[in-house]
Short mmCIF file of C-alpha atoms in Angstrom, two decimals:
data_model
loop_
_atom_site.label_atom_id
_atom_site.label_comp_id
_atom_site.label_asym_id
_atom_site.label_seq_id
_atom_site.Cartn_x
_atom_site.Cartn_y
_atom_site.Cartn_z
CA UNK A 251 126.47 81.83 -9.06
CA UNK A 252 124.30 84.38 -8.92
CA UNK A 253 127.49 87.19 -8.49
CA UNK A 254 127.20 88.49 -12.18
CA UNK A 255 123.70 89.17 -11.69
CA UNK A 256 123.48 91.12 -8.30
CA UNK A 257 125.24 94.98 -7.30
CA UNK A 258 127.48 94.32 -4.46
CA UNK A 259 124.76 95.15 -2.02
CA UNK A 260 122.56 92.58 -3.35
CA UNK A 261 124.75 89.94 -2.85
CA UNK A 262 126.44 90.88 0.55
CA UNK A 263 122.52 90.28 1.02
CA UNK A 264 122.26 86.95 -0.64
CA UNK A 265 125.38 85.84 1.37
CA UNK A 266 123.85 86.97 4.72
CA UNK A 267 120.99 84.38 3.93
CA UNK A 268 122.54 81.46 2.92
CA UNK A 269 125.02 81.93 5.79
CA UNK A 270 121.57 82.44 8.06
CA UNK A 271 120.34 79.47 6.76
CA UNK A 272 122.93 76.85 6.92
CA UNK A 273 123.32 77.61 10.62
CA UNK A 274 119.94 77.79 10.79
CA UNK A 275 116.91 75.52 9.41
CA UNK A 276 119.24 74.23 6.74
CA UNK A 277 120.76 71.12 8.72
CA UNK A 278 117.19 70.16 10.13
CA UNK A 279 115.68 70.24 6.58
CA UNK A 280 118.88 68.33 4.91
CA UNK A 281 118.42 65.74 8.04
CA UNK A 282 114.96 65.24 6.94
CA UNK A 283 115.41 65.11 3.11
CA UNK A 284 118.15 61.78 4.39
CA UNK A 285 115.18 60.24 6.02
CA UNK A 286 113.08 60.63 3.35
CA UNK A 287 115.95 59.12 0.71
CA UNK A 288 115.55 55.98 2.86
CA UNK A 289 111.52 55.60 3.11
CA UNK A 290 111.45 56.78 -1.44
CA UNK A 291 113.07 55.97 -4.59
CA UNK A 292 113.30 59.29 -5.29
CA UNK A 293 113.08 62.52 -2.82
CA UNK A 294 111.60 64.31 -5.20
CA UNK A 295 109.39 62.21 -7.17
CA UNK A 296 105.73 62.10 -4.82
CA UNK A 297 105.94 65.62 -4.12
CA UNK A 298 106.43 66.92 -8.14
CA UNK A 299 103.50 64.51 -8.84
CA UNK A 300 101.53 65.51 -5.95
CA UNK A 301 102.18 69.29 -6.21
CA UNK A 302 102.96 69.97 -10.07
CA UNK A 303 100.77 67.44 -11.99
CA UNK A 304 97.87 66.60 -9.74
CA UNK A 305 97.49 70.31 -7.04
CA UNK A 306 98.20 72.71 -9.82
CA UNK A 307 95.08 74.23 -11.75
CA UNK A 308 97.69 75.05 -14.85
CA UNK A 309 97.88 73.87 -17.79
CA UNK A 310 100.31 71.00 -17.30
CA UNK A 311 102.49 70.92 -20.92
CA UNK A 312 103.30 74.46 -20.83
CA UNK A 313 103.83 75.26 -16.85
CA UNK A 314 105.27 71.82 -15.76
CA UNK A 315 106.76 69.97 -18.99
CA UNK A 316 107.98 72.26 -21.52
CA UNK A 317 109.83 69.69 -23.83
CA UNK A 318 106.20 68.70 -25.06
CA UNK A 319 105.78 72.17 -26.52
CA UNK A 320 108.21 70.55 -29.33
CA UNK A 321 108.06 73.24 -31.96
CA UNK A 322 108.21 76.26 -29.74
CA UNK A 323 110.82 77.76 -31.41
CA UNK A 324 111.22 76.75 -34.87
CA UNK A 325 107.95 75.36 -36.52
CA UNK A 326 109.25 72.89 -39.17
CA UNK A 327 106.35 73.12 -41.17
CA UNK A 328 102.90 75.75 -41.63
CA UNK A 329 100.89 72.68 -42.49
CA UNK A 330 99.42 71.65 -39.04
CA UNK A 331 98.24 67.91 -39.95
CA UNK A 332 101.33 67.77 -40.86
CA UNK A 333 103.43 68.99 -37.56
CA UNK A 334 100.78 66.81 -36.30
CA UNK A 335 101.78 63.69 -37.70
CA UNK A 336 105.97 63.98 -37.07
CA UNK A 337 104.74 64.39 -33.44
CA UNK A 338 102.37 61.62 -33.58
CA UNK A 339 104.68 59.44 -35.22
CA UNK A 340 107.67 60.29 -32.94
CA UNK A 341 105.55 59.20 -29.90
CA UNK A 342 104.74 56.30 -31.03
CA UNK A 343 108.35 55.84 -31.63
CA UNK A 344 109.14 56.62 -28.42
CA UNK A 345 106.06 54.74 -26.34
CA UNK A 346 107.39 51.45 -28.37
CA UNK A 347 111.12 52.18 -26.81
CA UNK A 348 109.59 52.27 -23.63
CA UNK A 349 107.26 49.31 -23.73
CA UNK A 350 110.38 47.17 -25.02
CA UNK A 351 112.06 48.51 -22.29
CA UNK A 352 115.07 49.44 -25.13
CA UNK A 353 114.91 53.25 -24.24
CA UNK A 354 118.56 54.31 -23.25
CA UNK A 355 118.88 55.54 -19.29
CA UNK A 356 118.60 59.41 -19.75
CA UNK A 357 121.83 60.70 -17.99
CA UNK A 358 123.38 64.30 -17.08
CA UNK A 359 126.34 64.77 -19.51
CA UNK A 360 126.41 60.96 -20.37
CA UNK A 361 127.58 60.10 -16.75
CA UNK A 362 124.61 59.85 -14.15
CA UNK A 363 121.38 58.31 -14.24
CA UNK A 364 118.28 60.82 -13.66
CA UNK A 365 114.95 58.88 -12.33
CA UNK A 366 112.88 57.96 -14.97
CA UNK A 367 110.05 56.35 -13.22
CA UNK A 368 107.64 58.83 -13.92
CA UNK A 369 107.76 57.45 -17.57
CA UNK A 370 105.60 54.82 -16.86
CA UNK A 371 102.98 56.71 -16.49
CA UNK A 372 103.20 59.01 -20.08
CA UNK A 373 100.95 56.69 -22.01
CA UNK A 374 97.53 55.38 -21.41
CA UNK A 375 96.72 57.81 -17.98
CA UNK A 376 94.91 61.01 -17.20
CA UNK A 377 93.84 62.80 -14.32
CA UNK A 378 90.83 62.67 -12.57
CA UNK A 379 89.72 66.13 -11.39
CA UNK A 380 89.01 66.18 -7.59
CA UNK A 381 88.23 69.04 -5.19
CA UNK A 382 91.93 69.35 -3.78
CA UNK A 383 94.21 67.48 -5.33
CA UNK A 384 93.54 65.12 -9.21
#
């Protein structure tokens, strides 16, 4: 909730436009996000590759996947061959889990399964640049 976070004003405000919305363009959009669940795999998946990775002019690791930015935080080491080579290693590690198809599902708090189809396309790819759209 966004309560702790807003004055009362604000979120007599925020109320007014969820309210607005589910009686308004909510239902329609919901319908159409069921229709779509029957036609894809994944509601989700096209569009994030379509808009995030292959539209977007960013830089992908640090706008769109920040759990490659590994040592953000807390750099393990000030040699950077060496930083280099944990990460190298632990991807290989980790493409070998997925080519022997022995990765574990990744799950939300152990209990359900989160799409991991866009993994098949980590290793071995790269995007073409195009006018519109990679």
């Amino acid at each position: 909730s966004v309560e702790p976070l807003l004055t009362p004003a604000e979120l007599a405000e925020v109320r007014r436009q969820a309210a607005a919305f589910v009686r308004g363009e909510g239902p329609g959009l919901q319908r159409l996000l069921v229709a779509k669940s029957w036609l894809s795999g994944n509601y989700v998946s096209d569009w994030w590759e379509k808009y995030i990775y292959l539209r977007s002019r960013a830089p992908l690791l640090i706008n769109s996947n920040y759990y490659g930015l590994g040592y953000a935080y807390r750099i393990p080491s000030p040699v950077q061959a060496a930083r280099a080579a944990v990460l190298v290693h632990y991807l290989a590690v980790f493409r070998e889990l997925l080519d022997s198809e022995r990765l574990p599902p990744t799950t939300i708090r152990g209990a359900v399964p989160v799409c991991m189809r866009q993994f098949e396309r980590l290793f071995a790819t790269t995007r073409v640049p195009g006018r519109d759209t990679d």
